[in-house]
Amino acid sequence: MKKLLICVAFALLVLPFAGIFAVPVFLSPALAACQTSGQLVVSEVPDQLTAVTSDGVSVTLRRAQLTHAATIITVGSGIDGVGRQGVLIALMAALTESTLRMLANAAHPASLDMPNDGVGSDHDSLGLFQMRPTSGWGTVAELMDARYQVRAFFGGPDGPNYPSPAGLLDIAGWQTADPGTAAQAVERSAYPDRYQNYQPVAESIIAALTKPALPGNPNAAPLDNVLETTSVVFPLPTGTWVRASGYGWRDDTMTGGRAFHAGTDYGAADGTPILAVADGVVTWAGPYGLYGQLIVVEHTVDGSRVASAYAHMWESGVRVSVGERVTAGQHIGDVGASGKSQGAHLHFEIRPGGSFEPSVDAEGWLAEHGAAGVDAATSGTSACLSSAAG
C-alpha cells in the first residue's frame, strides 16, 4: 500500500496540470507500472500445456503439474519483492528439479504415505524443488507441502528458515542476474547450467495461467477478461442534465486562455446519479488530480476495448471500487464539483482502445452506438451552466 501511495503521488506531481484540457492520460503508463509491477493473478489452470525448452525438446505438462505452477505463482506474487522475475526463476527451478511434481523419496519412508506425484531418488531430496531435510530446509512433513516449499524457495525475512538455507530473496543481486544463475544460487546443484534450459517453458506457463492484474486490487477481474457489453446507455438519467461544454478547443473560463477539452461536460444537480455507459470493469475509483474524484471503466464494445471516464464527483459520490464489474446503466457515482470545477457537473470522456489512448468526441461516440437515454429535449448549451469548467 505504501508503494501504491508513493506511485500515485509521483504521477499526480509529474502529470501535466493542463490535465482535463490537454488530452490527459488518466492511468498513465508510469502510474500503471507502479501499481502492477510484477503482480500476477492466476486466471485458470488448463488441463495441459505443451512448450519447448531452449534446446528444442517438447515438454507437455498435465493439470497436476500446472496446479503446482499456479501455487508458485500465487504464493510468490503475495511475497513483497518477488515479482514476475522471481516467479519465473522459481518455475525454472521446479521444472528442472522435479518437472513440477511433488516427489516423495524412499530415503524418508513417511513421505511415501503423504500426497505425492511420484517417487524421486536424489539423495534424500523431496518435493517440487528437491529440498533436503538434512540441509535444513524443513521437516519431511513441511517439505511435502507445496506452499511451504515455495515459501522456503523465496526465503526472505519472513521465510520459514531465514537466514539459512538462503532463499532467492536472501541472495544479493538476484534481480539482475541471469535467471538460470539465480535459480542455481538457491538450488546449489552439481549441474548449474541446466536451469536456463527451462526458461521458455516457464515463460509459457506464466502466459497461459495468468492475466495482468488490475491496479491496486490483486483479486480483481483481469483486464483481458472484459466481456462484450450487452448495451450502451447515456451516463445521466433522462431529464437531469444540460450540455455545458463540448469536446475540443475552447476558452478556459478559469485561466482565460485557449485549451483543449478532452471530454464533454453535462451540467446536473449535485448528487445526480451517474450511470455506467456499458458493461465493464472499474480500473480507477478515487482522486486523480484536476479530475477530482474520478471513475474509469474499461469495456468491450463491438469487439474492441473502450474506456469511459467520469470526473468531478465528491468523495462520497464514488459508489464503486477498482476491480468491480459493472453493468450498463448501473449507478456508479453521483455528480459533484471536486477537482478543477466551478460548479456541479459530469466531465465525461470516451477513449477507444483503452485508458492509455486519446479521447474522442463522447457525444458522437454515444450517438454512433445508439446509446439509450439521450434526452434531446434538454440537450444544448445552457448559459447558466457554461461556467462548469472541467
XYZ file of C-alpha atoms in Angstrom:
390
model
C 0.000 0.000 0.000
C 2.864 2.392 0.808
C 4.365 1.771 -2.635
C 0.996 2.430 -4.274
C 0.558 5.748 -2.457
C 4.060 6.847 -3.452
C 3.350 5.989 -7.084
C 0.068 7.892 -7.030
C 1.745 10.922 -5.511
C 4.505 10.779 -8.115
C 2.045 10.541 -11.000
C -0.036 13.444 -9.770
C 3.070 15.599 -9.467
C 4.523 14.796 -12.873
C 1.348 14.663 -14.960
C 0.593 17.942 -16.749
C -1.593 20.262 -14.738
C -3.298 21.034 -18.028
C -4.983 17.762 -17.045
C -8.523 17.610 -18.287
C -7.880 20.161 -21.010
C -4.636 18.997 -22.651
C -5.706 15.499 -23.737
C -4.874 13.893 -20.378
C -3.737 10.337 -19.971
C -5.507 9.106 -16.880
C -3.939 5.900 -15.610
C -0.663 6.930 -17.199
C 1.781 4.143 -18.105
C 4.148 5.344 -15.354
C 1.409 5.019 -12.763
C 0.187 1.691 -14.078
C 3.721 0.348 -13.922
C 3.982 1.403 -10.292
C 0.745 -0.300 -9.424
C 1.010 -3.539 -11.337
C 4.747 -4.125 -11.463
C 5.437 -7.837 -11.163
C 1.971 -8.725 -9.967
C 0.456 -11.890 -11.423
C -3.030 -13.303 -10.963
C -3.835 -16.910 -11.863
C -6.927 -16.851 -14.064
C -7.294 -20.551 -14.859
C -5.370 -23.818 -14.841
C -5.599 -25.669 -18.174
C -5.725 -29.453 -18.421
C -2.360 -29.494 -20.181
C 0.269 -27.261 -21.724
C 2.992 -28.075 -24.247
C 6.077 -25.890 -24.562
C 9.588 -26.233 -25.943
C 12.825 -25.930 -23.975
C 15.790 -23.857 -25.129
C 17.413 -26.951 -26.614
C 14.298 -27.756 -28.659
C 12.738 -30.529 -26.568
C 8.921 -30.505 -26.349
C 7.550 -30.732 -22.809
C 3.902 -31.486 -22.001
C 2.690 -30.596 -18.524
C -0.525 -32.062 -17.081
C -3.071 -30.399 -14.832
C -1.455 -31.606 -11.584
C 1.877 -30.072 -12.631
C 0.211 -26.850 -13.720
C -1.635 -26.693 -10.400
C 1.746 -26.687 -8.649
C 2.831 -23.939 -11.051
C -0.253 -21.952 -10.020
C 0.783 -22.366 -6.377
C 4.249 -20.983 -7.151
C 2.706 -18.007 -8.971
C 0.119 -17.266 -6.289
C 2.412 -17.635 -3.279
C 5.248 -15.766 -4.984
C 3.021 -12.869 -6.042
C 1.943 -12.492 -2.421
C 5.505 -12.037 -1.144
C 6.852 -8.498 -1.264
C 9.863 -8.190 -3.546
C 9.387 -11.385 -5.576
C 7.531 -10.032 -8.606
C 7.321 -11.652 -12.016
C 11.072 -12.224 -12.275
C 11.149 -14.153 -9.011
C 8.196 -16.282 -10.085
C 9.917 -17.027 -13.405
C 13.074 -18.182 -11.595
C 11.094 -20.388 -9.211
C 9.241 -22.031 -12.084
C 12.538 -22.684 -13.876
C 13.943 -24.294 -10.734
C 10.903 -26.513 -10.094
C 10.712 -27.556 -13.749
C 14.370 -28.570 -13.682
C 14.326 -30.330 -10.319
C 11.034 -32.231 -10.488
C 9.159 -31.251 -13.674
C 6.711 -29.562 -11.298
C 5.919 -32.760 -9.403
C 5.624 -33.248 -5.667
C 8.116 -36.097 -5.260
C 8.363 -38.398 -2.262
C 11.596 -40.285 -1.515
C 12.198 -43.758 -0.109
C 15.006 -42.273 1.983
C 12.153 -40.797 4.043
C 9.557 -43.605 4.227
C 6.984 -41.313 5.835
C 6.895 -39.237 2.655
C 5.597 -42.219 0.683
C 2.348 -42.077 2.663
C 1.866 -38.368 2.020
C 0.149 -36.945 -1.100
C 2.676 -37.088 -3.914
C 3.052 -37.199 -7.705
C 5.770 -39.841 -7.755
C 8.939 -41.036 -6.045
C 12.341 -39.455 -6.555
C 15.760 -40.844 -5.706
C 18.178 -37.909 -5.493
C 19.823 -38.376 -2.094
C 17.082 -37.539 0.437
C 15.547 -34.704 -1.639
C 11.816 -34.036 -1.525
C 9.126 -32.093 -3.317
C 8.963 -29.570 -6.123
C 12.386 -28.035 -5.518
C 14.057 -31.238 -4.302
C 14.891 -29.781 -0.903
C 16.728 -31.911 1.668
C 15.702 -32.132 5.330
C 19.344 -32.869 6.175
C 20.335 -29.497 4.676
C 17.969 -27.633 6.975
C 15.177 -26.808 4.512
C 12.478 -28.247 6.782
C 10.928 -31.408 8.131
C 9.650 -34.190 5.892
C 6.058 -33.124 6.515
C 6.859 -29.489 5.770
C 8.709 -30.288 2.556
C 5.815 -32.421 1.296
C 3.643 -29.280 1.475
C 3.846 -27.357 -1.818
C 3.111 -23.957 -0.283
C 5.815 -24.443 2.348
C 8.382 -25.360 -0.297
C 7.525 -22.289 -2.357
C 7.908 -20.014 0.672
C 11.210 -21.702 1.503
C 12.494 -21.223 -2.053
C 11.726 -17.490 -1.974
C 13.033 -17.093 1.587
C 13.472 -13.548 2.838
C 12.994 -12.282 6.420
C 9.538 -13.863 6.563
C 10.681 -17.167 5.051
C 10.319 -20.355 7.101
C 14.086 -20.928 7.555
C 15.605 -17.441 7.414
C 18.535 -16.749 7.202
C 19.785 -20.210 6.190
C 19.451 -22.018 3.874
C 19.236 -18.895 1.763
C 16.177 -18.408 -0.421
C 16.026 -16.256 -3.520
C 15.304 -13.021 -1.620
C 18.365 -13.651 0.573
C 20.745 -13.625 -2.406
C 22.208 -10.232 -3.274
C 21.773 -9.159 -6.877
C 19.383 -11.923 -7.919
C 17.105 -9.417 -9.654
C 19.702 -8.553 -12.289
C 21.344 -11.959 -12.549
C 20.666 -14.410 -15.348
C 17.509 -16.332 -14.262
C 19.307 -19.673 -14.519
C 22.172 -18.373 -12.408
C 19.714 -17.096 -9.801
C 17.970 -20.472 -9.670
C 21.324 -22.220 -9.188
C 22.195 -19.819 -6.346
C 19.260 -21.255 -4.397
C 19.443 -24.876 -5.543
C 23.258 -25.271 -5.462
C 23.128 -28.110 -7.964
C 26.083 -30.092 -9.275
C 24.739 -29.208 -12.737
C 24.487 -25.402 -12.643
C 23.792 -24.803 -16.330
C 20.604 -26.830 -16.677
C 18.087 -24.320 -15.246
C 18.337 -21.895 -18.168
C 17.035 -24.592 -20.498
C 13.569 -24.298 -18.961
C 13.128 -20.528 -19.225
C 10.922 -20.724 -22.374
C 8.711 -23.295 -20.652
C 8.406 -21.120 -17.545
C 7.507 -18.127 -19.721
C 4.817 -20.206 -21.449
C 3.362 -21.217 -18.078
C 3.111 -17.610 -16.918
C 1.473 -16.579 -20.191
C -1.042 -19.452 -20.069
C -2.010 -19.271 -16.398
C -2.079 -15.556 -15.686
C -3.668 -12.315 -16.755
C -2.480 -8.807 -15.845
C -3.947 -7.654 -12.576
C -5.972 -4.500 -12.181
C -4.325 -1.591 -10.368
C -4.420 -1.846 -6.611
C -6.574 -4.979 -6.431
C -4.912 -8.409 -6.787
C -8.309 -10.120 -6.636
C -9.831 -8.014 -9.396
C -11.140 -9.274 -12.707
C -8.269 -9.429 -15.245
C -8.337 -6.755 -17.929
C -8.140 -9.468 -20.591
C -11.491 -10.737 -19.352
C -13.770 -7.761 -20.036
C -16.840 -9.275 -21.653
C -18.722 -7.743 -24.596
C -21.283 -5.245 -23.334
C -24.976 -6.022 -23.636
C -25.941 -2.392 -24.295
C -24.775 1.241 -24.352
C -26.584 3.948 -22.381
C -26.242 7.672 -21.672
C -24.248 8.445 -18.481
C -27.001 10.518 -16.822
C -30.730 9.864 -16.328
C -33.112 11.406 -18.850
C -34.199 14.934 -17.994
C -31.489 15.585 -15.401
C -28.794 17.323 -17.460
C -27.913 20.067 -19.906
C -24.883 20.177 -22.178
C -22.468 22.660 -20.622
C -19.338 22.314 -22.758
C -18.319 20.151 -25.699
C -15.221 18.325 -26.861
C -12.414 20.292 -28.481
C -10.736 23.689 -28.268
C -12.396 26.320 -26.107
C -11.753 29.351 -23.917
C -10.918 28.160 -20.412
C -13.103 30.247 -18.075
C -10.690 29.648 -15.186
C -7.438 30.667 -16.943
C -8.705 32.857 -19.759
C -6.550 31.022 -22.307
C -7.334 28.627 -25.143
C -7.232 24.969 -24.086
C -8.240 21.602 -25.478
C -11.139 19.989 -23.667
C -10.788 16.198 -23.826
C -14.334 15.421 -22.739
C -17.906 16.650 -22.700
C -19.402 18.444 -19.695
C -23.006 17.885 -18.653
C -24.414 20.245 -16.062
C -26.574 18.489 -13.486
C -27.681 18.994 -9.920
C -25.307 17.993 -7.150
C -25.911 14.307 -6.338
C -27.478 13.372 -9.691
C -26.804 9.645 -10.359
C -24.002 8.856 -12.810
C -24.541 5.696 -14.859
C -22.012 3.309 -16.413
C -22.380 3.643 -20.172
C -21.687 -0.064 -20.778
C -20.859 -3.328 -19.033
C -17.249 -3.345 -17.887
C -14.619 -3.441 -15.139
C -13.659 -0.476 -12.933
C -9.956 0.387 -13.255
C -9.877 3.628 -11.251
C -12.127 4.895 -8.474
C -10.850 7.805 -6.411
C -8.986 11.132 -6.534
C -6.949 11.996 -9.623
C -5.532 15.498 -9.730
C -7.658 18.075 -11.561
C -10.272 15.446 -12.348
C -11.178 15.410 -8.657
C -12.923 12.167 -7.794
C -12.671 10.027 -10.917
C -14.100 6.695 -12.068
C -12.665 4.875 -15.096
C -14.350 1.794 -16.571
C -12.904 -0.465 -19.265
C -15.418 -2.014 -21.693
C -15.535 -4.258 -24.727
C -17.859 -2.707 -27.323
C -18.313 -4.285 -30.766
C -15.297 -6.463 -30.044
C -12.990 -3.528 -29.233
C -11.633 -2.121 -25.970
C -13.084 1.223 -24.871
C -12.554 3.202 -21.672
C -15.077 5.638 -20.211
C -14.241 8.246 -17.558
C -16.493 10.149 -15.155
C -14.961 13.099 -13.284
C -15.617 15.677 -10.541
C -17.680 13.609 -8.094
C -17.390 14.303 -4.401
C -15.532 11.635 -2.400
C -18.854 10.375 -1.062
C -20.139 10.174 -4.630
C -17.875 7.296 -5.715
C -20.001 4.165 -5.426
C -17.725 1.505 -6.951
C -14.220 0.158 -6.332
C -11.320 -0.950 -8.521
C -11.860 -4.403 -9.967
C -15.633 -4.322 -9.639
C -17.701 -5.481 -12.596
C -20.477 -3.076 -13.546
C -23.376 -3.265 -15.978
C -24.711 -0.708 -18.452
C -26.930 1.779 -16.622
C -25.615 0.870 -13.171
C -25.468 3.746 -10.674
C -21.698 4.093 -10.153
C -21.362 7.624 -8.778
C -23.006 10.974 -8.059
C -22.437 14.338 -9.719
C -20.241 16.739 -7.747
C -17.705 19.547 -8.249
C -14.359 18.223 -6.968
C -11.095 18.977 -8.744
C -10.929 21.744 -11.345
C -14.582 22.698 -11.428
C -16.704 25.806 -10.985
C -19.984 24.011 -10.446
C -21.692 20.645 -10.211
C -21.360 18.717 -13.474
C -20.146 15.488 -15.051
C -16.988 15.636 -17.153
C -17.307 12.567 -19.397
C -14.674 11.028 -21.686
C -14.574 8.129 -24.154
C -11.236 6.592 -25.174
C -11.393 3.900 -27.887
C -8.552 1.447 -27.370
C -8.494 1.870 -23.589
C -7.305 4.234 -20.895
C -3.927 4.957 -22.487
C -5.388 6.049 -25.838
C -6.571 9.538 -26.944
C -10.133 10.568 -26.245
C -12.770 11.185 -28.923
C -15.946 13.237 -29.037
C -18.081 11.361 -26.496
C -21.356 12.675 -27.907
C -20.531 11.362 -31.354
C -19.480 8.012 -29.934
C -22.702 7.671 -27.922
C -24.794 8.521 -30.977
C -22.845 6.098 -33.162
C -23.505 3.294 -30.700
C -27.188 4.090 -30.228
C -26.909 4.963 -26.558
C -30.237 4.649 -24.795
C -31.419 7.559 -22.655
C -30.250 10.551 -24.684
C -32.671 13.363 -23.866
C -32.731 15.512 -26.987
C -35.244 17.896 -25.445
C -32.808 19.066 -22.760
C -29.536 18.828 -24.640
C -27.841 22.036 -25.716
C -25.665 24.667 -24.127
C -27.045 26.342 -21.050
C -25.775 29.822 -20.310
C -26.249 29.387 -16.567
C -24.178 26.208 -16.517
C -21.474 27.034 -19.057
C -19.147 28.056 -16.236
C -18.922 24.464 -15.063
C -15.395 24.151 -16.433
C -13.674 20.796 -16.203
